[in-house]
Amino acid sequence: MLRIIDARTGEPTEIRPGLVRVHAHVAGADTSALRVLLVADVLARALELGGTPVVTVADPPTELRARADALGIRPAEPDAPGVGRALHVAPATGPADGVHIEVAPATGPADTDAPPSAVRLALLARPRRQPVDLDTTALTEAGDTLLRWRKAVAAWATHPSRPIPERVRQELRAAWEDDLDVPAVLEVLRCVESAKDIPDGACFETYAYADRLLGLDLTREIGGRA
């Protein structure tokens, strides 16, 4: 069960089964607002993976919506009053109702030449309550990681499928269910990448499963030319 630290109280809150409204509070079209939308998107994915129906609510300006589309952030409803339990994703405390998920600022140019998926990974790689700077180093590292992982996933896909090791599945779920700890999810993938005791087919299934949360299109190179 997903446990989120409520920014208003500092206490963990269990998100029990039942319809949930994830409300992303954004103003303007800067990178901080983009990060809020991304956290809301990943939060909705985590809830859906746990079998919880979700309505995402946001009304971003046109420029921000275009940036969000490029990053694979799914569209949201402009409003859904009274629908489900409210989870508020915001740079600071929001309305009085519901649980508040705090997102620290993000800096970086809106017109970067980095691939959108690298921007998405660079934003996900830092804990959401810590500021992130999308500088050249961060974007290059994210881009290199994506290239390496996509190449590995494409190679693993040529081997017979194998189940995700139960230990690995539990580690992934424990990470994202613990206050949506996406950096811990990425660390599990790094460990799987270098593991010698996990069959290639199981590595593939692990990455494909985790990508349902991450939204990094890790299977994109499958079937491509060597």
mmCIF file of C-alpha atoms in Angstrom:
data_model
loop_
_atom_site.group_PDB
_atom_site.id
_atom_site.type_symbol
_atom_site.label_atom_id
_atom_site.label_comp_id
_atom_site.label_asym_id
_atom_site.label_seq_id
_atom_site.Cartn_x
_atom_site.Cartn_y
_atom_site.Cartn_z
ATOM 1 C CA MET A 1 0.000 0.000 0.000
ATOM 2 C CA LEU A 2 1.311 3.421 -0.958
ATOM 3 C CA ARG A 3 2.442 5.558 1.982
ATOM 4 C CA ILE A 4 2.924 9.284 1.424
ATOM 5 C CA ILE A 5 4.427 11.843 3.805
ATOM 6 C CA ASP A 6 1.864 14.614 4.209
ATOM 7 C CA ALA A 7 3.811 17.886 3.880
ATOM 8 C CA ARG A 8 1.366 19.621 6.220
ATOM 9 C CA THR A 9 1.869 17.232 9.136
ATOM 10 C CA GLY A 10 5.119 15.441 8.378
ATOM 11 C CA GLU A 11 3.337 12.170 9.094
ATOM 12 C CA PRO A 12 3.023 9.160 6.752
ATOM 13 C CA THR A 13 -0.442 8.572 5.337
ATOM 14 C CA GLU A 14 -1.581 5.281 3.814
ATOM 15 C CA ILE A 15 -3.506 5.676 0.581
ATOM 16 C CA ARG A 16 -6.129 2.968 0.885
ATOM 17 C CA PRO A 17 -7.995 1.476 -2.090
ATOM 18 C CA GLY A 18 -10.663 3.690 -3.562
ATOM 19 C CA LEU A 19 -10.951 6.406 -6.170
ATOM 20 C CA VAL A 20 -8.222 9.048 -5.795
ATOM 21 C CA ARG A 21 -7.978 12.556 -7.253
ATOM 22 C CA VAL A 22 -4.375 13.618 -7.882
ATOM 23 C CA HIS A 23 -4.407 17.400 -8.164
ATOM 24 C CA ALA A 24 -1.260 19.016 -9.634
ATOM 25 C CA HIS A 25 -1.043 22.673 -8.629
ATOM 26 C CA VAL A 26 0.959 24.632 -11.197
ATOM 27 C CA ALA A 27 1.424 28.296 -11.990
ATOM 28 C CA GLY A 28 3.425 29.465 -14.952
ATOM 29 C CA ALA A 29 5.368 27.262 -17.346
ATOM 30 C CA ASP A 30 8.817 27.004 -15.773
ATOM 31 C CA THR A 31 10.744 23.825 -15.024
ATOM 32 C CA SER A 32 9.493 23.753 -11.431
ATOM 33 C CA ALA A 33 5.914 23.581 -12.701
ATOM 34 C CA LEU A 34 6.941 20.842 -15.129
ATOM 35 C CA ARG A 35 8.367 18.861 -12.214
ATOM 36 C CA VAL A 36 5.069 19.157 -10.329
ATOM 37 C CA LEU A 37 3.208 17.707 -13.314
ATOM 38 C CA LEU A 38 5.764 14.907 -13.597
ATOM 39 C CA VAL A 39 5.482 13.937 -9.930
ATOM 40 C CA ALA A 40 1.690 13.900 -10.256
ATOM 41 C CA ASP A 41 1.997 11.678 -13.336
ATOM 42 C CA VAL A 42 4.278 9.174 -11.575
ATOM 43 C CA LEU A 43 2.082 9.230 -8.455
ATOM 44 C CA ALA A 44 -0.945 8.347 -10.593
ATOM 45 C CA ARG A 45 1.016 5.523 -12.239
ATOM 46 C CA ALA A 46 2.039 4.138 -8.837
ATOM 47 C CA LEU A 47 -1.550 4.160 -7.632
ATOM 48 C CA GLU A 48 -2.758 2.447 -10.810
ATOM 49 C CA LEU A 49 -0.090 -0.252 -10.453
ATOM 50 C CA GLY A 50 -1.575 -0.945 -7.036
ATOM 51 C CA GLY A 51 -5.068 -1.257 -8.512
ATOM 52 C CA THR A 52 -6.323 2.175 -7.380
ATOM 53 C CA PRO A 53 -8.416 4.151 -9.898
ATOM 54 C CA VAL A 54 -7.107 7.685 -10.380
ATOM 55 C CA VAL A 55 -8.307 10.975 -11.832
ATOM 56 C CA THR A 56 -5.479 13.452 -12.426
ATOM 57 C CA VAL A 57 -6.465 17.114 -12.270
ATOM 58 C CA ALA A 58 -4.399 19.987 -13.654
ATOM 59 C CA ASP A 59 -4.967 23.070 -15.761
ATOM 60 C CA PRO A 60 -1.522 24.055 -17.053
ATOM 61 C CA PRO A 61 -0.950 26.898 -19.493
ATOM 62 C CA THR A 62 -0.509 25.939 -23.137
ATOM 63 C CA GLU A 63 3.286 26.242 -23.076
ATOM 64 C CA LEU A 64 3.589 23.982 -20.057
ATOM 65 C CA ARG A 65 1.175 21.450 -21.516
ATOM 66 C CA ALA A 66 3.375 21.248 -24.617
ATOM 67 C CA ARG A 67 6.467 20.592 -22.473
ATOM 68 C CA ALA A 68 4.550 17.986 -20.482
ATOM 69 C CA ASP A 69 3.408 16.227 -23.665
ATOM 70 C CA ALA A 70 7.021 16.007 -24.838
ATOM 71 C CA LEU A 71 7.968 14.295 -21.561
ATOM 72 C CA GLY A 72 5.172 11.737 -21.866
ATOM 73 C CA ILE A 73 3.182 13.227 -18.995
ATOM 74 C CA ARG A 74 -0.369 12.098 -19.527
ATOM 75 C CA PRO A 75 -3.115 14.714 -19.995
ATOM 76 C CA ALA A 76 -5.240 15.620 -16.993
ATOM 77 C CA GLU A 77 -8.762 16.805 -16.405
ATOM 78 C CA PRO A 78 -9.100 20.568 -15.880
ATOM 79 C CA ASP A 79 -11.308 19.953 -12.847
ATOM 80 C CA ALA A 80 -12.999 17.118 -10.980
ATOM 81 C CA PRO A 81 -14.605 18.594 -7.860
ATOM 82 C CA GLY A 82 -15.586 16.141 -5.175
ATOM 83 C CA VAL A 83 -14.222 13.098 -7.021
ATOM 84 C CA GLY A 84 -12.397 10.668 -4.762
ATOM 85 C CA ARG A 85 -9.851 11.319 -2.054
ATOM 86 C CA ALA A 86 -7.693 14.358 -2.788
ATOM 87 C CA LEU A 87 -3.904 14.206 -3.078
ATOM 88 C CA HIS A 88 -2.374 17.623 -3.770
ATOM 89 C CA VAL A 89 0.980 17.779 -5.574
ATOM 90 C CA ALA A 90 2.400 21.261 -5.193
ATOM 91 C CA PRO A 91 5.594 23.267 -4.640
ATOM 92 C CA ALA A 92 4.177 24.343 -1.281
ATOM 93 C CA THR A 93 1.170 23.538 0.863
ATOM 94 C CA GLY A 94 -2.045 23.801 -1.068
ATOM 95 C CA PRO A 95 -5.719 23.705 -0.124
ATOM 96 C CA ALA A 96 -6.751 22.644 3.357
ATOM 97 C CA ASP A 97 -8.216 19.306 2.300
ATOM 98 C CA GLY A 98 -6.387 16.139 1.341
ATOM 99 C CA VAL A 99 -2.785 15.012 1.547
ATOM 100 C CA HIS A 100 -0.049 17.360 0.326
ATOM 101 C CA ILE A 101 2.895 16.002 -1.675
ATOM 102 C CA GLU A 102 5.668 18.584 -1.698
ATOM 103 C CA VAL A 103 7.842 19.105 -4.788
ATOM 104 C CA ALA A 104 11.037 21.159 -4.573
ATOM 105 C CA PRO A 105 12.007 23.648 -7.317
ATOM 106 C CA ALA A 106 13.731 22.619 -10.519
ATOM 107 C CA THR A 107 15.964 24.898 -12.552
ATOM 108 C CA GLY A 108 17.088 24.594 -16.124
ATOM 109 C CA PRO A 109 16.330 26.069 -19.541
ATOM 110 C CA ALA A 110 13.011 25.372 -21.204
ATOM 111 C CA ASP A 111 14.675 25.135 -24.627
ATOM 112 C CA THR A 112 17.308 22.487 -23.860
ATOM 113 C CA ASP A 113 18.480 20.310 -26.746
ATOM 114 C CA ALA A 114 18.446 17.218 -24.534
ATOM 115 C CA PRO A 115 15.943 14.502 -25.485
ATOM 116 C CA PRO A 116 12.704 14.844 -23.508
ATOM 117 C CA SER A 117 13.183 11.378 -22.022
ATOM 118 C CA ALA A 118 16.565 12.487 -20.645
ATOM 119 C CA VAL A 119 14.883 15.514 -19.060
ATOM 120 C CA ARG A 120 12.273 13.200 -17.540
ATOM 121 C CA LEU A 121 14.925 10.874 -16.098
ATOM 122 C CA ALA A 122 17.022 13.765 -14.771
ATOM 123 C CA LEU A 123 13.975 15.120 -12.929
ATOM 124 C CA LEU A 124 13.113 11.684 -11.531
ATOM 125 C CA ALA A 125 16.661 10.914 -10.402
ATOM 126 C CA ARG A 126 16.545 13.318 -7.444
ATOM 127 C CA PRO A 127 14.220 12.954 -4.441
ATOM 128 C CA ARG A 128 11.226 15.155 -5.088
ATOM 129 C CA ARG A 129 11.749 17.211 -1.920
ATOM 130 C CA GLN A 130 15.276 18.158 -3.025
ATOM 131 C CA PRO A 131 15.918 20.891 -5.612
ATOM 132 C CA VAL A 132 17.212 19.696 -8.962
ATOM 133 C CA ASP A 133 19.268 21.557 -11.563
ATOM 134 C CA LEU A 134 18.977 20.365 -15.144
ATOM 135 C CA ASP A 135 22.515 21.364 -15.999
ATOM 136 C CA THR A 136 24.634 19.828 -18.752
ATOM 137 C CA THR A 137 26.088 17.196 -16.430
ATOM 138 C CA ALA A 138 22.698 15.977 -15.183
ATOM 139 C CA LEU A 139 21.195 15.816 -18.666
ATOM 140 C CA THR A 140 24.221 14.105 -20.193
ATOM 141 C CA GLU A 141 24.263 11.490 -17.441
ATOM 142 C CA ALA A 142 20.542 10.857 -17.875
ATOM 143 C CA GLY A 143 20.893 10.577 -21.643
ATOM 144 C CA ASP A 144 23.797 8.136 -21.346
ATOM 145 C CA THR A 145 21.857 6.006 -18.863
ATOM 146 C CA LEU A 146 18.841 5.828 -21.160
ATOM 147 C CA LEU A 147 20.960 4.821 -24.154
ATOM 148 C CA ARG A 148 22.632 2.077 -22.127
ATOM 149 C CA TRP A 149 19.400 0.765 -20.606
ATOM 150 C CA ARG A 150 17.491 0.769 -23.896
ATOM 151 C CA LYS A 151 20.318 -1.126 -25.598
ATOM 152 C CA ALA A 152 20.376 -3.637 -22.744
ATOM 153 C CA VAL A 153 16.585 -4.078 -22.792
ATOM 154 C CA ALA A 154 16.660 -4.693 -26.555
ATOM 155 C CA ALA A 155 19.346 -7.361 -26.069
ATOM 156 C CA TRP A 156 17.518 -8.993 -23.144
ATOM 157 C CA ALA A 157 14.341 -9.121 -25.242
ATOM 158 C CA THR A 158 16.000 -11.605 -27.618
ATOM 159 C CA HIS A 159 16.164 -14.187 -24.812
ATOM 160 C CA PRO A 160 13.287 -16.316 -23.471
ATOM 161 C CA SER A 161 11.104 -14.490 -21.007
ATOM 162 C CA ARG A 162 11.580 -15.297 -17.326
ATOM 163 C CA PRO A 163 9.552 -14.148 -14.299
ATOM 164 C CA ILE A 164 10.716 -11.155 -12.332
ATOM 165 C CA PRO A 165 12.504 -12.515 -9.252
ATOM 166 C CA GLU A 166 10.153 -12.078 -6.315
ATOM 167 C CA ARG A 167 12.895 -10.368 -4.320
ATOM 168 C CA VAL A 168 13.328 -7.763 -7.074
ATOM 169 C CA ARG A 169 9.582 -7.214 -7.452
ATOM 170 C CA GLN A 170 9.280 -6.613 -3.723
ATOM 171 C CA GLU A 171 12.209 -4.189 -3.768
ATOM 172 C CA LEU A 172 10.640 -2.180 -6.592
ATOM 173 C CA ARG A 173 7.234 -1.981 -4.931
ATOM 174 C CA ALA A 174 8.740 -1.242 -1.520
ATOM 175 C CA ALA A 175 10.620 1.673 -3.088
ATOM 176 C CA TRP A 176 7.732 3.391 -4.824
ATOM 177 C CA GLU A 177 5.242 2.599 -2.070
ATOM 178 C CA ASP A 178 7.557 4.279 0.454
ATOM 179 C CA ASP A 179 6.682 7.924 -0.174
ATOM 180 C CA LEU A 180 7.081 7.485 -3.947
ATOM 181 C CA ASP A 181 10.852 6.965 -3.707
ATOM 182 C CA VAL A 182 11.659 6.954 -7.427
ATOM 183 C CA PRO A 183 15.460 7.267 -6.951
ATOM 184 C CA ALA A 184 15.302 3.988 -4.996
ATOM 185 C CA VAL A 185 13.462 2.389 -7.940
ATOM 186 C CA LEU A 186 16.260 3.527 -10.248
ATOM 187 C CA GLU A 187 18.830 2.039 -7.864
ATOM 188 C CA VAL A 188 17.066 -1.334 -8.023
ATOM 189 C CA LEU A 189 17.340 -1.201 -11.824
ATOM 190 C CA ARG A 190 21.054 -0.443 -11.599
ATOM 191 C CA CYS A 191 21.523 -3.467 -9.357
ATOM 192 C CA VAL A 192 19.589 -5.680 -11.782
ATOM 193 C CA GLU A 193 21.667 -4.348 -14.681
ATOM 194 C CA SER A 194 24.897 -5.570 -13.063
ATOM 195 C CA ALA A 195 23.508 -8.738 -11.433
ATOM 196 C CA LYS A 196 25.100 -11.994 -12.548
ATOM 197 C CA ASP A 197 22.431 -14.282 -11.109
ATOM 198 C CA ILE A 198 19.347 -12.895 -12.932
ATOM 199 C CA PRO A 199 18.533 -14.387 -16.358
ATOM 200 C CA ASP A 200 18.376 -11.972 -19.278
ATOM 201 C CA GLY A 201 14.686 -12.671 -19.789
ATOM 202 C CA ALA A 202 13.984 -11.757 -16.163
ATOM 203 C CA CYS A 203 16.027 -8.555 -16.531
ATOM 204 C CA PHE A 204 13.836 -7.616 -19.481
ATOM 205 C CA GLU A 205 10.607 -8.236 -17.578
ATOM 206 C CA THR A 206 11.937 -6.260 -14.610
ATOM 207 C CA TYR A 207 12.732 -3.193 -16.695
ATOM 208 C CA ALA A 208 9.452 -3.385 -18.612
ATOM 209 C CA TYR A 209 7.549 -3.612 -15.318
ATOM 210 C CA ALA A 210 9.400 -0.684 -13.711
ATOM 211 C CA ASP A 211 8.858 1.408 -16.834
ATOM 212 C CA ARG A 212 5.118 1.306 -16.221
ATOM 213 C CA LEU A 213 5.942 3.623 -13.320
ATOM 214 C CA LEU A 214 8.856 5.558 -14.825
ATOM 215 C CA GLY A 215 7.446 6.205 -18.313
ATOM 216 C CA LEU A 216 10.920 6.279 -19.908
ATOM 217 C CA ASP A 217 10.074 4.147 -22.980
ATOM 218 C CA LEU A 218 12.827 1.681 -22.080
ATOM 219 C CA THR A 219 11.606 -0.866 -24.655
ATOM 220 C CA ARG A 220 11.898 1.571 -27.555
ATOM 221 C CA GLU A 221 14.924 -0.082 -29.173
ATOM 222 C CA ILE A 222 13.458 -3.578 -29.311
ATOM 223 C CA GLY A 223 13.637 -4.867 -32.878
ATOM 224 C CA GLY A 224 15.950 -2.076 -33.954
ATOM 225 C CA ARG A 225 19.070 -2.574 -35.998
ATOM 226 C CA ALA A 226 22.177 -3.637 -34.096
#
